[in-house]
Amino acid sequence: MINRRGFVIRVSGLVAAGVAGGRLAAEVPGWAAKPTPITVYKSSSCECCAKWVDHVRDNGFEPVVHDEEDMDAIKAQLGVPEQVRSCHTALVGKYLIEGHVPASDIQRLVSQQPGIAGLAVPGMPSGTPGMAQPSAKISGFEVVAFQRDGTTKRFARY
């Protein structure tokens, strides 16, 4: 039979082992969370698109980039409605990502798995990731959830 003191000591030991194991896992290559793959289609000459790719890479995604010059054809082939189009298009899992969508919204999308076609920041607002100055806070735009028929609803507002 274990007494109260023995129980507390054993539980404390288990907690300490768990904390140490978590720290070790974070330091061992391959044990940390794997980046989420994302396929990006963009123009080779678009610097804001390249900055957005850096943004998603810095925030837990592993982009595979395809430089394409006929982006309208890519968007049509993938089914991006005209009213939500922007400069670059990405695919993450089954979802379309159009334009300068913040990585945190893409993470939320992947986590929640809503019944939508994708997320978009239509046009190229100046306060978005990739468009804003590096030290500036992202602000002044909306992220919309869209369906392939073009219907939208607000997903986030900055």
Short mmCIF file of C-alpha atoms in Angstrom, two decimals:
data_model
loop_
_atom_site.label_atom_id
_atom_site.label_comp_id
_atom_site.label_asym_id
_atom_site.label_seq_id
_atom_site.Cartn_x
_atom_site.Cartn_y
_atom_site.Cartn_z
CA MET A 1 0.00 0.00 0.00
CA ILE A 2 1.33 3.44 -0.94
CA ASN A 3 1.07 6.34 1.48
CA ARG A 4 0.24 9.90 0.56
CA ARG A 5 3.87 11.07 0.58
CA GLY A 6 4.96 8.20 -1.67
CA PHE A 7 2.13 8.96 -4.07
CA VAL A 8 3.09 12.65 -4.29
CA ILE A 9 6.74 11.76 -4.90
CA ARG A 10 5.86 9.31 -7.68
CA VAL A 11 3.46 11.73 -9.39
CA SER A 12 6.05 14.52 -9.16
CA GLY A 13 8.58 12.21 -10.80
CA LEU A 14 6.18 11.45 -13.64
CA VAL A 15 5.47 15.14 -14.20
CA ALA A 16 9.21 15.94 -14.25
CA ALA A 17 9.84 13.13 -16.71
CA GLY A 18 7.05 14.41 -18.95
CA VAL A 19 8.42 17.95 -18.95
CA ALA A 20 11.93 16.73 -19.70
CA GLY A 21 10.63 14.46 -22.45
CA GLY A 22 8.75 17.36 -24.05
CA ARG A 23 11.86 19.51 -24.04
CA LEU A 24 13.92 16.69 -25.50
CA ALA A 25 11.35 16.08 -28.24
CA ALA A 26 11.48 19.74 -29.21
CA GLU A 27 15.27 19.56 -29.58
CA VAL A 28 15.56 16.27 -31.47
CA PRO A 29 15.21 16.66 -35.25
CA GLY A 30 12.16 14.84 -36.56
CA TRP A 31 10.33 14.83 -33.21
CA ALA A 32 8.91 18.32 -33.49
CA ALA A 33 5.73 18.98 -35.44
CA LYS A 34 6.27 18.67 -39.16
CA PRO A 35 5.59 21.75 -41.31
CA THR A 36 2.29 21.68 -43.19
CA PRO A 37 2.78 21.32 -46.96
CA ILE A 38 1.38 24.13 -49.11
CA THR A 39 1.64 24.42 -52.90
CA VAL A 40 1.95 27.99 -54.18
CA TYR A 41 1.42 29.24 -57.74
CA LYS A 42 2.80 32.72 -58.38
CA SER A 43 4.48 34.90 -60.96
CA SER A 44 8.29 34.74 -60.88
CA SER A 45 8.48 38.55 -60.98
CA CYS A 46 6.12 39.22 -58.04
CA GLU A 47 8.11 40.27 -54.97
CA CYS A 48 5.07 40.55 -52.69
CA CYS A 49 4.20 36.93 -53.48
CA ALA A 50 7.74 35.86 -52.57
CA LYS A 51 7.41 37.76 -49.27
CA TRP A 52 4.11 35.97 -48.57
CA VAL A 53 5.82 32.63 -49.24
CA ASP A 54 8.45 33.62 -46.65
CA HIS A 55 5.61 34.52 -44.25
CA VAL A 56 3.95 31.11 -44.49
CA ARG A 57 7.33 29.33 -44.30
CA ASP A 58 8.18 31.27 -41.13
CA ASN A 59 4.84 30.22 -39.63
CA GLY A 60 4.87 26.43 -39.89
CA PHE A 61 4.24 25.71 -43.55
CA GLU A 62 6.47 24.01 -46.10
CA PRO A 63 5.82 25.74 -49.43
CA VAL A 64 6.44 24.15 -52.81
CA VAL A 65 6.51 27.07 -55.23
CA HIS A 66 5.60 26.97 -58.91
CA ASP A 67 6.42 30.11 -60.89
CA GLU A 68 3.71 30.52 -63.52
CA GLU A 69 3.15 33.39 -65.89
CA ASP A 70 -0.46 32.63 -66.87
CA MET A 71 -1.99 32.89 -63.40
CA ASP A 72 -5.51 33.42 -64.78
CA ALA A 73 -5.34 29.98 -66.41
CA ILE A 74 -4.13 28.40 -63.15
CA LYS A 75 -6.92 30.10 -61.17
CA ALA A 76 -9.54 28.98 -63.70
CA GLN A 77 -8.21 25.42 -63.68
CA LEU A 78 -8.28 25.30 -59.86
CA GLY A 79 -11.75 26.87 -59.67
CA VAL A 80 -10.96 30.19 -57.97
CA PRO A 81 -14.00 32.46 -58.42
CA GLU A 82 -13.16 35.70 -60.25
CA GLN A 83 -14.53 37.97 -57.51
CA VAL A 84 -12.02 36.70 -54.90
CA ARG A 85 -8.91 36.58 -57.08
CA SER A 86 -5.61 38.17 -56.13
CA CYS A 87 -2.01 37.76 -57.24
CA HIS A 88 -1.06 34.23 -56.10
CA THR A 89 -2.96 31.01 -55.43
CA ALA A 90 -2.09 28.19 -53.06
CA LEU A 91 -3.40 24.77 -52.14
CA VAL A 92 -3.24 23.40 -48.62
CA GLY A 93 -4.92 20.04 -48.28
CA LYS A 94 -8.31 20.33 -50.00
CA TYR A 95 -8.45 24.12 -49.62
CA LEU A 96 -7.65 26.99 -51.96
CA ILE A 97 -5.80 30.02 -50.57
CA GLU A 98 -6.07 33.15 -52.69
CA GLY A 99 -3.86 36.15 -52.08
CA HIS A 100 -2.20 37.45 -48.95
CA VAL A 101 -4.04 35.37 -46.33
CA PRO A 102 -2.25 35.41 -42.96
CA ALA A 103 -0.69 32.10 -41.95
CA SER A 104 -2.67 32.09 -38.69
CA ASP A 105 -5.92 31.99 -40.68
CA ILE A 106 -4.62 29.12 -42.82
CA GLN A 107 -3.67 27.24 -39.64
CA ARG A 108 -7.19 27.84 -38.28
CA LEU A 109 -8.68 26.61 -41.57
CA VAL A 110 -6.62 23.42 -41.52
CA SER A 111 -7.47 22.82 -37.88
CA GLN A 112 -11.23 23.47 -38.11
CA GLN A 113 -11.82 21.92 -41.57
CA PRO A 114 -14.98 23.96 -42.41
CA GLY A 115 -17.13 23.13 -45.44
CA ILE A 116 -15.74 25.83 -47.73
CA ALA A 117 -13.59 25.91 -50.87
CA GLY A 118 -10.98 28.23 -49.41
CA LEU A 119 -9.87 31.56 -48.01
CA ALA A 120 -9.09 34.75 -49.89
CA VAL A 121 -7.91 38.30 -49.46
CA PRO A 122 -9.27 39.72 -52.73
CA GLY A 123 -7.09 42.29 -54.47
CA MET A 124 -3.83 43.31 -52.89
CA PRO A 125 -4.49 45.36 -49.72
CA SER A 126 -1.40 47.14 -48.40
CA GLY A 127 -1.63 45.89 -44.80
CA THR A 128 -1.43 42.16 -45.54
CA PRO A 129 1.47 39.72 -45.03
CA GLY A 130 3.80 40.23 -47.97
CA MET A 131 2.41 43.67 -48.74
CA ALA A 132 2.95 45.43 -45.39
CA GLN A 133 6.32 46.81 -44.36
CA PRO A 134 8.30 44.14 -42.44
CA SER A 135 7.91 45.81 -39.03
CA ALA A 136 4.30 46.96 -39.57
CA LYS A 137 1.33 45.29 -37.93
CA ILE A 138 -0.97 43.61 -40.44
CA SER A 139 -4.25 45.53 -40.59
CA GLY A 140 -6.93 47.12 -42.71
CA PHE A 141 -8.36 44.12 -44.57
CA GLU A 142 -10.70 41.14 -44.38
CA VAL A 143 -10.15 37.47 -45.06
CA VAL A 144 -13.17 35.84 -46.67
CA ALA A 145 -14.21 32.22 -46.77
CA PHE A 146 -15.50 31.35 -50.23
CA GLN A 147 -17.33 28.65 -52.10
CA ARG A 148 -16.60 27.71 -55.70
CA ASP A 149 -19.80 29.48 -56.79
CA GLY A 150 -18.30 32.77 -55.55
CA THR A 151 -20.37 33.20 -52.39
CA THR A 152 -18.35 34.58 -49.50
CA LYS A 153 -18.57 35.26 -45.80
CA ARG A 154 -16.16 36.97 -43.44
CA PHE A 155 -13.57 34.65 -41.90
CA ALA A 156 -11.40 37.27 -40.17
CA ARG A 157 -10.96 41.04 -40.00
CA TYR A 158 -7.72 42.90 -39.35
#
